[in-house]
mmCIF file of C-alpha atoms in Angstrom:
data_model
loop_
_atom_site.group_PDB
_atom_site.id
_atom_site.type_symbol
_atom_site.label_atom_id
_atom_site.label_comp_id
_atom_site.label_asym_id
_atom_site.label_seq_id
_atom_site.Cartn_x
_atom_site.Cartn_y
_atom_site.Cartn_z
ATOM 1 C CA UNK A 1 -100.632 -151.260 -8.271
ATOM 2 C CA UNK A 2 -101.306 -148.197 -10.014
ATOM 3 C CA UNK A 3 -101.849 -146.030 -6.906
ATOM 4 C CA UNK A 4 -98.757 -147.357 -5.546
ATOM 5 C CA UNK A 5 -96.669 -146.059 -8.589
ATOM 6 C CA UNK A 6 -98.288 -142.615 -8.333
ATOM 7 C CA UNK A 7 -96.177 -139.970 -7.251
ATOM 8 C CA UNK A 8 -96.458 -138.375 -3.753
ATOM 9 C CA UNK A 9 -97.873 -134.912 -3.374
ATOM 10 C CA UNK A 10 -97.114 -132.414 -0.720
ATOM 11 C CA UNK A 11 -100.103 -131.270 1.624
ATOM 12 C CA UNK A 12 -99.527 -127.789 0.383
ATOM 13 C CA UNK A 13 -101.008 -128.822 -2.724
ATOM 14 C CA UNK A 14 -104.598 -129.777 -1.216
ATOM 15 C CA UNK A 15 -104.705 -126.147 -0.110
ATOM 16 C CA UNK A 16 -106.261 -123.846 -2.500
ATOM 17 C CA UNK A 17 -104.727 -120.374 -2.329
ATOM 18 C CA UNK A 18 -107.501 -117.739 -1.820
ATOM 19 C CA UNK A 19 -107.743 -115.635 -4.936
ATOM 20 C CA UNK A 20 -107.219 -111.935 -4.477
ATOM 21 C CA UNK A 21 -110.530 -110.380 -5.625
ATOM 22 C CA UNK A 22 -109.947 -107.840 -8.562
ATOM 23 C CA UNK A 23 -110.023 -104.015 -8.244
ATOM 24 C CA UNK A 24 -113.599 -102.774 -8.363
ATOM 25 C CA UNK A 25 -114.225 -99.363 -10.040
ATOM 26 C CA UNK A 26 -117.402 -97.832 -10.639
ATOM 27 C CA UNK A 27 -119.223 -94.202 -10.783
ATOM 28 C CA UNK A 28 -122.391 -93.456 -8.805
ATOM 29 C CA UNK A 29 -124.979 -90.973 -9.823
ATOM 30 C CA UNK A 30 -123.369 -88.029 -8.391
ATOM 31 C CA UNK A 31 -120.081 -88.590 -10.198
ATOM 32 C CA UNK A 32 -117.971 -89.762 -7.220
ATOM 33 C CA UNK A 33 -115.687 -92.500 -8.638
ATOM 34 C CA UNK A 34 -115.244 -95.307 -5.999
ATOM 35 C CA UNK A 35 -112.197 -97.471 -6.567
ATOM 36 C CA UNK A 36 -111.939 -100.603 -4.142
ATOM 37 C CA UNK A 37 -108.696 -102.992 -3.998
ATOM 38 C CA UNK A 38 -107.009 -105.387 -1.674
ATOM 39 C CA UNK A 39 -103.464 -104.988 -0.483
ATOM 40 C CA UNK A 40 -101.262 -106.812 1.834
ATOM 41 C CA UNK A 41 -99.943 -104.506 4.830
ATOM 42 C CA UNK A 42 -96.617 -104.637 6.321
ATOM 43 C CA UNK A 43 -97.781 -107.028 9.067
ATOM 44 C CA UNK A 44 -99.002 -109.661 6.483
ATOM 45 C CA UNK A 45 -102.604 -109.008 6.577
ATOM 46 C CA UNK A 46 -104.774 -108.482 3.809
ATOM 47 C CA UNK A 47 -106.873 -105.186 4.024
ATOM 48 C CA UNK A 48 -109.299 -103.562 1.952
ATOM 49 C CA UNK A 49 -108.607 -99.969 0.636
ATOM 50 C CA UNK A 50 -111.480 -97.670 -0.817
ATOM 51 C CA UNK A 51 -110.924 -94.632 -2.646
ATOM 52 C CA UNK A 52 -113.503 -91.866 -3.590
ATOM 53 C CA UNK A 53 -112.720 -89.585 -6.217
ATOM 54 C CA UNK A 54 -115.028 -86.528 -7.178
ATOM 55 C CA UNK A 55 -114.193 -84.880 -10.535
ATOM 56 C CA UNK A 56 -114.910 -81.141 -10.790
ATOM 57 C CA UNK A 57 -114.787 -79.585 -14.066
ATOM 58 C CA UNK A 58 -112.485 -76.612 -14.168
ATOM 59 C CA UNK A 59 -112.359 -74.321 -17.223
ATOM 60 C CA UNK A 60 -109.155 -72.663 -18.252
ATOM 61 C CA UNK A 61 -108.325 -70.204 -20.850
ATOM 62 C CA UNK A 62 -105.138 -71.557 -22.698
ATOM 63 C CA UNK A 63 -103.220 -70.749 -26.042
ATOM 64 C CA UNK A 64 -104.851 -71.781 -29.029
ATOM 65 C CA UNK A 65 -101.960 -74.078 -29.950
ATOM 66 C CA UNK A 66 -102.230 -76.060 -26.327
ATOM 67 C CA UNK A 67 -105.888 -76.288 -27.086
ATOM 68 C CA UNK A 68 -105.354 -77.867 -30.615
ATOM 69 C CA UNK A 69 -102.816 -80.140 -29.431
ATOM 70 C CA UNK A 70 -105.157 -81.995 -27.260
ATOM 71 C CA UNK A 71 -107.383 -82.937 -29.985
ATOM 72 C CA UNK A 72 -104.315 -84.622 -32.134
ATOM 73 C CA UNK A 73 -105.094 -88.442 -32.853
ATOM 74 C CA UNK A 74 -103.001 -90.797 -30.922
ATOM 75 C CA UNK A 75 -100.459 -93.033 -32.472
ATOM 76 C CA UNK A 76 -98.467 -96.274 -31.607
ATOM 77 C CA UNK A 77 -99.874 -98.420 -28.915
ATOM 78 C CA UNK A 78 -102.372 -95.635 -27.990
ATOM 79 C CA UNK A 79 -103.694 -95.338 -31.523
ATOM 80 C CA UNK A 80 -107.616 -95.519 -31.544
ATOM 81 C CA UNK A 81 -108.150 -94.570 -27.770
ATOM 82 C CA UNK A 82 -110.122 -91.512 -26.889
ATOM 83 C CA UNK A 83 -108.482 -88.191 -26.484
ATOM 84 C CA UNK A 84 -107.059 -87.298 -23.218
ATOM 85 C CA UNK A 85 -104.754 -89.226 -20.687
ATOM 86 C CA UNK A 86 -105.234 -92.894 -19.891
ATOM 87 C CA UNK A 87 -105.506 -93.312 -16.012
ATOM 88 C CA UNK A 88 -104.103 -96.753 -16.640
ATOM 89 C CA UNK A 89 -100.934 -95.592 -17.724
ATOM 90 C CA UNK A 90 -100.757 -91.609 -16.778
ATOM 91 C CA UNK A 91 -101.173 -90.182 -13.530
ATOM 92 C CA UNK A 92 -102.335 -86.471 -13.888
ATOM 93 C CA UNK A 93 -101.036 -83.994 -11.020
ATOM 94 C CA UNK A 94 -101.355 -80.413 -10.323
ATOM 95 C CA UNK A 95 -99.898 -77.610 -12.368
ATOM 96 C CA UNK A 96 -96.301 -76.756 -11.109
ATOM 97 C CA UNK A 97 -95.639 -73.075 -12.194
ATOM 98 C CA UNK A 98 -92.042 -72.163 -12.642
ATOM 99 C CA UNK A 99 -91.002 -69.090 -11.251
ATOM 100 C CA UNK A 100 -87.577 -67.618 -12.573
ATOM 101 C CA UNK A 101 -85.289 -65.694 -10.347
ATOM 102 C CA UNK A 102 -81.997 -63.887 -10.696
ATOM 103 C CA UNK A 103 -80.870 -65.922 -7.534
ATOM 104 C CA UNK A 104 -81.391 -66.621 -3.827
ATOM 105 C CA UNK A 105 -80.204 -63.179 -2.318
ATOM 106 C CA UNK A 106 -82.103 -63.818 1.171
ATOM 107 C CA UNK A 107 -78.932 -65.502 2.628
ATOM 108 C CA UNK A 108 -76.708 -62.871 1.447
ATOM 109 C CA UNK A 109 -76.642 -59.966 4.002
ATOM 110 C CA UNK A 110 -77.232 -56.556 2.513
ATOM 111 C CA UNK A 111 -74.363 -54.024 3.013
ATOM 112 C CA UNK A 112 -74.833 -51.129 5.339
ATOM 113 C CA UNK A 113 -74.638 -47.607 4.014
ATOM 114 C CA UNK A 114 -71.299 -47.033 5.419
ATOM 115 C CA UNK A 115 -69.851 -50.309 3.780
ATOM 116 C CA UNK A 116 -71.501 -49.394 0.478
ATOM 117 C CA UNK A 117 -69.707 -45.832 0.729
ATOM 118 C CA UNK A 118 -66.515 -47.704 1.394
ATOM 119 C CA UNK A 119 -66.994 -49.868 -1.613
ATOM 120 C CA UNK A 120 -67.697 -46.999 -3.709
ATOM 121 C CA UNK A 121 -64.865 -45.169 -2.657
ATOM 122 C CA UNK A 122 -62.541 -48.399 -3.216
ATOM 123 C CA UNK A 123 -63.884 -48.903 -6.821
ATOM 124 C CA UNK A 124 -63.302 -45.166 -7.620
ATOM 125 C CA UNK A 125 -59.582 -45.223 -6.224
ATOM 126 C CA UNK A 126 -60.136 -42.495 -3.916
ATOM 127 C CA UNK A 127 -58.173 -44.389 -1.180
ATOM 128 C CA UNK A 128 -59.021 -45.927 2.056
ATOM 129 C CA UNK A 129 -61.485 -44.077 4.590
ATOM 130 C CA UNK A 130 -59.380 -42.535 7.625
ATOM 131 C CA UNK A 131 -60.706 -40.792 10.662
ATOM 132 C CA UNK A 132 -59.509 -37.311 11.371
ATOM 133 C CA UNK A 133 -59.445 -38.223 15.295
ATOM 134 C CA UNK A 134 -58.051 -41.346 15.658
ATOM 135 C CA UNK A 135 -56.888 -42.382 12.365
ATOM 136 C CA UNK A 136 -58.977 -45.712 12.396
ATOM 137 C CA UNK A 137 -60.768 -46.924 9.290
ATOM 138 C CA UNK A 138 -64.303 -45.324 9.618
ATOM 139 C CA UNK A 139 -65.872 -41.813 9.179
ATOM 140 C CA UNK A 140 -64.898 -39.177 11.707
ATOM 141 C CA UNK A 141 -68.749 -38.444 12.338
ATOM 142 C CA UNK A 142 -68.821 -42.269 13.734
ATOM 143 C CA UNK A 143 -65.651 -42.168 15.832
ATOM 144 C CA UNK A 144 -66.130 -43.984 19.043
ATOM 145 C CA UNK A 145 -63.224 -41.717 20.635
ATOM 146 C CA UNK A 146 -65.263 -38.318 19.150
ATOM 147 C CA UNK A 147 -65.985 -37.218 22.784
ATOM 148 C CA UNK A 148 -62.580 -37.579 24.178
ATOM 149 C CA UNK A 149 -60.290 -36.727 21.076
ATOM 150 C CA UNK A 150 -62.753 -33.714 19.932
ATOM 151 C CA UNK A 151 -60.310 -31.346 21.333
ATOM 152 C CA UNK A 152 -56.987 -32.898 19.676
ATOM 153 C CA UNK A 153 -58.236 -32.094 16.231
ATOM 154 C CA UNK A 154 -56.925 -28.582 16.153
ATOM 155 C CA UNK A 155 -54.065 -29.059 18.630
ATOM 156 C CA UNK A 156 -51.290 -28.643 15.899
ATOM 157 C CA UNK A 157 -52.500 -25.107 14.743
ATOM 158 C CA UNK A 158 -51.410 -22.174 16.734
ATOM 159 C CA UNK A 159 -54.177 -19.818 18.315
ATOM 160 C CA UNK A 160 -55.588 -17.007 16.065
ATOM 161 C CA UNK A 161 -53.000 -14.080 15.904
ATOM 162 C CA UNK A 162 -49.967 -16.043 17.229
ATOM 163 C CA UNK A 163 -47.205 -17.729 15.186
ATOM 164 C CA UNK A 164 -45.286 -21.007 16.122
ATOM 165 C CA UNK A 165 -43.300 -19.079 18.797
ATOM 166 C CA UNK A 166 -46.136 -17.566 20.526
ATOM 167 C CA UNK A 167 -45.393 -14.047 19.292
ATOM 168 C CA UNK A 168 -48.227 -11.968 17.779
ATOM 169 C CA UNK A 169 -47.977 -12.374 14.001
ATOM 170 C CA UNK A 170 -48.163 -9.513 11.390
ATOM 171 C CA UNK A 171 -51.380 -9.352 9.612
ATOM 172 C CA UNK A 172 -51.078 -10.958 6.464
ATOM 173 C CA UNK A 173 -51.643 -9.374 3.057
ATOM 174 C CA UNK A 174 -55.325 -9.429 1.631
ATOM 175 C CA UNK A 175 -56.131 -13.128 1.372
ATOM 176 C CA UNK A 176 -58.355 -14.651 -1.323
ATOM 177 C CA UNK A 177 -62.004 -14.571 -0.500
ATOM 178 C CA UNK A 178 -61.951 -18.372 -1.219
ATOM 179 C CA UNK A 179 -60.407 -19.290 2.124
ATOM 180 C CA UNK A 180 -62.569 -17.319 4.338
ATOM 181 C CA UNK A 181 -65.167 -19.598 6.078
ATOM 182 C CA UNK A 182 -64.844 -22.390 3.502
ATOM 183 C CA UNK A 183 -67.524 -20.951 1.126
ATOM 184 C CA UNK A 184 -67.877 -21.172 -2.653
ATOM 185 C CA UNK A 185 -66.299 -18.061 -4.248
ATOM 186 C CA UNK A 186 -67.161 -17.610 -8.096
ATOM 187 C CA UNK A 187 -63.940 -17.632 -10.287
ATOM 188 C CA UNK A 188 -64.478 -13.926 -11.419
ATOM 189 C CA UNK A 189 -63.899 -12.929 -7.787
ATOM 190 C CA UNK A 190 -60.900 -15.397 -7.208
ATOM 191 C CA UNK A 191 -57.442 -14.040 -7.005
ATOM 192 C CA UNK A 192 -56.006 -14.337 -10.311
ATOM 193 C CA UNK A 193 -58.897 -16.049 -11.767
ATOM 194 C CA UNK A 194 -60.909 -15.125 -14.917
ATOM 195 C CA UNK A 195 -62.586 -11.693 -15.347
ATOM 196 C CA UNK A 196 -66.474 -11.175 -14.708
ATOM 197 C CA UNK A 197 -68.722 -12.412 -17.207
ATOM 198 C CA UNK A 198 -66.015 -14.491 -18.975
ATOM 199 C CA UNK A 199 -67.489 -18.025 -19.562
ATOM 200 C CA UNK A 200 -65.773 -21.114 -18.226
ATOM 201 C CA UNK A 201 -66.371 -23.311 -21.112
ATOM 202 C CA UNK A 202 -63.771 -24.329 -24.072
ATOM 203 C CA UNK A 203 -61.386 -21.677 -25.154
ATOM 204 C CA UNK A 204 -62.772 -21.313 -28.538
ATOM 205 C CA UNK A 205 -66.254 -20.294 -26.991
ATOM 206 C CA UNK A 206 -69.530 -21.789 -26.263
ATOM 207 C CA UNK A 207 -70.989 -24.792 -28.356
ATOM 208 C CA UNK A 208 -73.097 -22.081 -30.264
ATOM 209 C CA UNK A 209 -69.849 -20.533 -31.802
ATOM 210 C CA UNK A 210 -69.185 -23.893 -33.283
ATOM 211 C CA UNK A 211 -70.655 -24.795 -37.033
ATOM 212 C CA UNK A 212 -73.455 -27.291 -35.966
ATOM 213 C CA UNK A 213 -75.714 -29.209 -38.088
ATOM 214 C CA UNK A 214 -79.330 -30.156 -36.971
ATOM 215 C CA UNK A 215 -79.836 -33.863 -38.012
ATOM 216 C CA UNK A 216 -83.559 -35.073 -38.047
ATOM 217 C CA UNK A 217 -85.419 -38.183 -39.076
ATOM 218 C CA UNK A 218 -83.036 -40.652 -37.337
ATOM 219 C CA UNK A 219 -84.506 -43.821 -35.736
ATOM 220 C CA UNK A 220 -84.597 -44.212 -32.000
ATOM 221 C CA UNK A 221 -82.043 -46.618 -31.900
ATOM 222 C CA UNK A 222 -79.146 -44.374 -33.176
ATOM 223 C CA UNK A 223 -76.336 -43.615 -30.597
ATOM 224 C CA UNK A 224 -73.794 -40.827 -30.390
ATOM 225 C CA UNK A 225 -70.942 -43.003 -31.863
ATOM 226 C CA UNK A 226 -72.948 -44.052 -34.825
ATOM 227 C CA UNK A 227 -73.277 -40.271 -35.767
ATOM 228 C CA UNK A 228 -69.765 -39.494 -34.862
ATOM 229 C CA UNK A 229 -68.600 -42.462 -37.222
ATOM 230 C CA UNK A 230 -70.709 -41.383 -39.944
ATOM 231 C CA UNK A 231 -69.866 -37.600 -40.140
ATOM 232 C CA UNK A 232 -66.340 -38.090 -38.913
ATOM 233 C CA UNK A 233 -65.240 -38.833 -42.552
ATOM 234 C CA UNK A 234 -66.111 -35.194 -43.629
ATOM 235 C CA UNK A 235 -64.103 -33.336 -40.789
ATOM 236 C CA UNK A 236 -63.067 -33.577 -37.124
ATOM 237 C CA UNK A 237 -66.279 -33.740 -35.191
ATOM 238 C CA UNK A 238 -66.264 -31.626 -31.890
ATOM 239 C CA UNK A 239 -69.589 -33.098 -30.292
ATOM 240 C CA UNK A 240 -72.499 -35.094 -31.110
ATOM 241 C CA UNK A 241 -75.655 -34.490 -29.051
ATOM 242 C CA UNK A 242 -78.677 -37.144 -29.489
ATOM 243 C CA UNK A 243 -82.006 -36.032 -28.252
ATOM 244 C CA UNK A 244 -83.527 -38.601 -25.747
ATOM 245 C CA UNK A 245 -86.620 -39.064 -23.403
ATOM 246 C CA UNK A 246 -85.645 -38.396 -20.066
ATOM 247 C CA UNK A 247 -87.908 -41.268 -18.558
ATOM 248 C CA UNK A 248 -87.296 -44.004 -21.279
ATOM 249 C CA UNK A 249 -83.945 -42.946 -22.667
ATOM 250 C CA UNK A 250 -85.315 -43.524 -26.249
ATOM 251 C CA UNK A 251 -84.051 -41.204 -29.071
ATOM 252 C CA UNK A 252 -86.572 -38.671 -30.224
ATOM 253 C CA UNK A 253 -85.413 -38.670 -33.921
ATOM 254 C CA UNK A 254 -82.957 -35.699 -34.070
ATOM 255 C CA UNK A 255 -79.365 -34.821 -33.080
ATOM 256 C CA UNK A 256 -76.777 -31.987 -33.293
ATOM 257 C CA UNK A 257 -73.341 -32.593 -34.825
ATOM 258 C CA UNK A 258 -70.932 -29.855 -34.273
ATOM 259 C CA UNK A 259 -67.657 -29.528 -36.491
ATOM 260 C CA UNK A 260 -64.435 -27.461 -35.698
ATOM 261 C CA UNK A 261 -64.341 -26.418 -39.171
ATOM 262 C CA UNK A 262 -67.349 -24.696 -41.228
ATOM 263 C CA UNK A 263 -66.130 -26.109 -44.551
ATOM 264 C CA UNK A 264 -66.325 -29.782 -43.045
ATOM 265 C CA UNK A 265 -69.833 -29.070 -41.776
ATOM 266 C CA UNK A 266 -70.798 -27.534 -45.199
ATOM 267 C CA UNK A 267 -69.495 -30.562 -47.061
ATOM 268 C CA UNK A 268 -71.216 -32.992 -44.814
ATOM 269 C CA UNK A 269 -74.570 -31.299 -45.045
ATOM 270 C CA UNK A 270 -74.365 -31.429 -49.081
ATOM 271 C CA UNK A 271 -73.319 -35.034 -49.016
ATOM 272 C CA UNK A 272 -75.447 -36.307 -46.317
ATOM 273 C CA UNK A 273 -78.900 -34.492 -46.902
ATOM 274 C CA UNK A 274 -81.434 -36.759 -48.312
ATOM 275 C CA UNK A 275 -79.269 -39.869 -48.049
ATOM 276 C CA UNK A 276 -80.642 -42.965 -46.495
ATOM 277 C CA UNK A 277 -79.484 -44.227 -43.160
ATOM 278 C CA UNK A 278 -81.059 -46.924 -41.076
ATOM 279 C CA UNK A 279 -83.952 -47.145 -43.407
ATOM 280 C CA UNK A 280 -84.649 -43.620 -43.051
ATOM 281 C CA UNK A 281 -83.801 -40.568 -45.171
ATOM 282 C CA UNK A 282 -81.889 -38.028 -43.416
ATOM 283 C CA UNK A 283 -82.882 -34.316 -43.014
ATOM 284 C CA UNK A 284 -79.769 -32.054 -42.407
ATOM 285 C CA UNK A 285 -79.989 -28.160 -42.039
ATOM 286 C CA UNK A 286 -77.975 -25.484 -40.158
ATOM 287 C CA UNK A 287 -78.686 -25.363 -36.328
ATOM 288 C CA UNK A 288 -80.227 -21.845 -35.374
ATOM 289 C CA UNK A 289 -78.496 -20.470 -32.393
ATOM 290 C CA UNK A 290 -80.386 -20.829 -28.943
ATOM 291 C CA UNK A 291 -82.313 -17.802 -27.676
ATOM 292 C CA UNK A 292 -80.875 -15.844 -24.743
ATOM 293 C CA UNK A 293 -82.889 -16.121 -21.821
#
């Protein structure tokens, strides 16, 4: 009677499921780690996967703070474990180095020399490039109709020695030498120009004629506007020159400040000589005139 009251069981309960073997992991005498595991592939079959890994010690020079951080004691759930990453929870990959670049300019086509010149002219406000032959938007030297239109360039000008009516023209008065041959003519030889030996500089004379102070012991970061603001309280400053290195552009520690009035320069030298500026003590003297070459 007891067997009659027993619940019926399914036939599947009598079949023992095959237990999947555990992952085998061991290291041989050569230092090769072998990992054996069993997985089910896409076809539903159980396959055996064997992985062999050989570790190679590589030494690298790192920052002191990085090496010290690797020896820190672990905390939380990893407290008490040995130093270094745990293979059960961490996958160590290759180092990926970050390379910063201003942008991907390879896809942008570089402008040609003609386009660059046109862009510079447009920025400078010089107007549009116009060909003298065909009036196109390109240079005359690169005109496609240069061979056929070359004789039309001077068609509007009458021949030499004839006026517009075709009669011989009277010889004009002595023309300035600046219009002959398109050559450069010095201002002293131009009609109505300056006299020989007269300078082309400012009306008051050259910069050596201005009362100029030589300021030394200034920092490399001092700019012209800084000195103009510093000495501008004593009078009108005509010019400021800061000595700089030609290659690096850094200041050499000296400058020249020119005033329009000598009294203002004298007052600036008396007040600013020996004064501290930018953590340095200024040394101000009268500038000596340059030697004649």
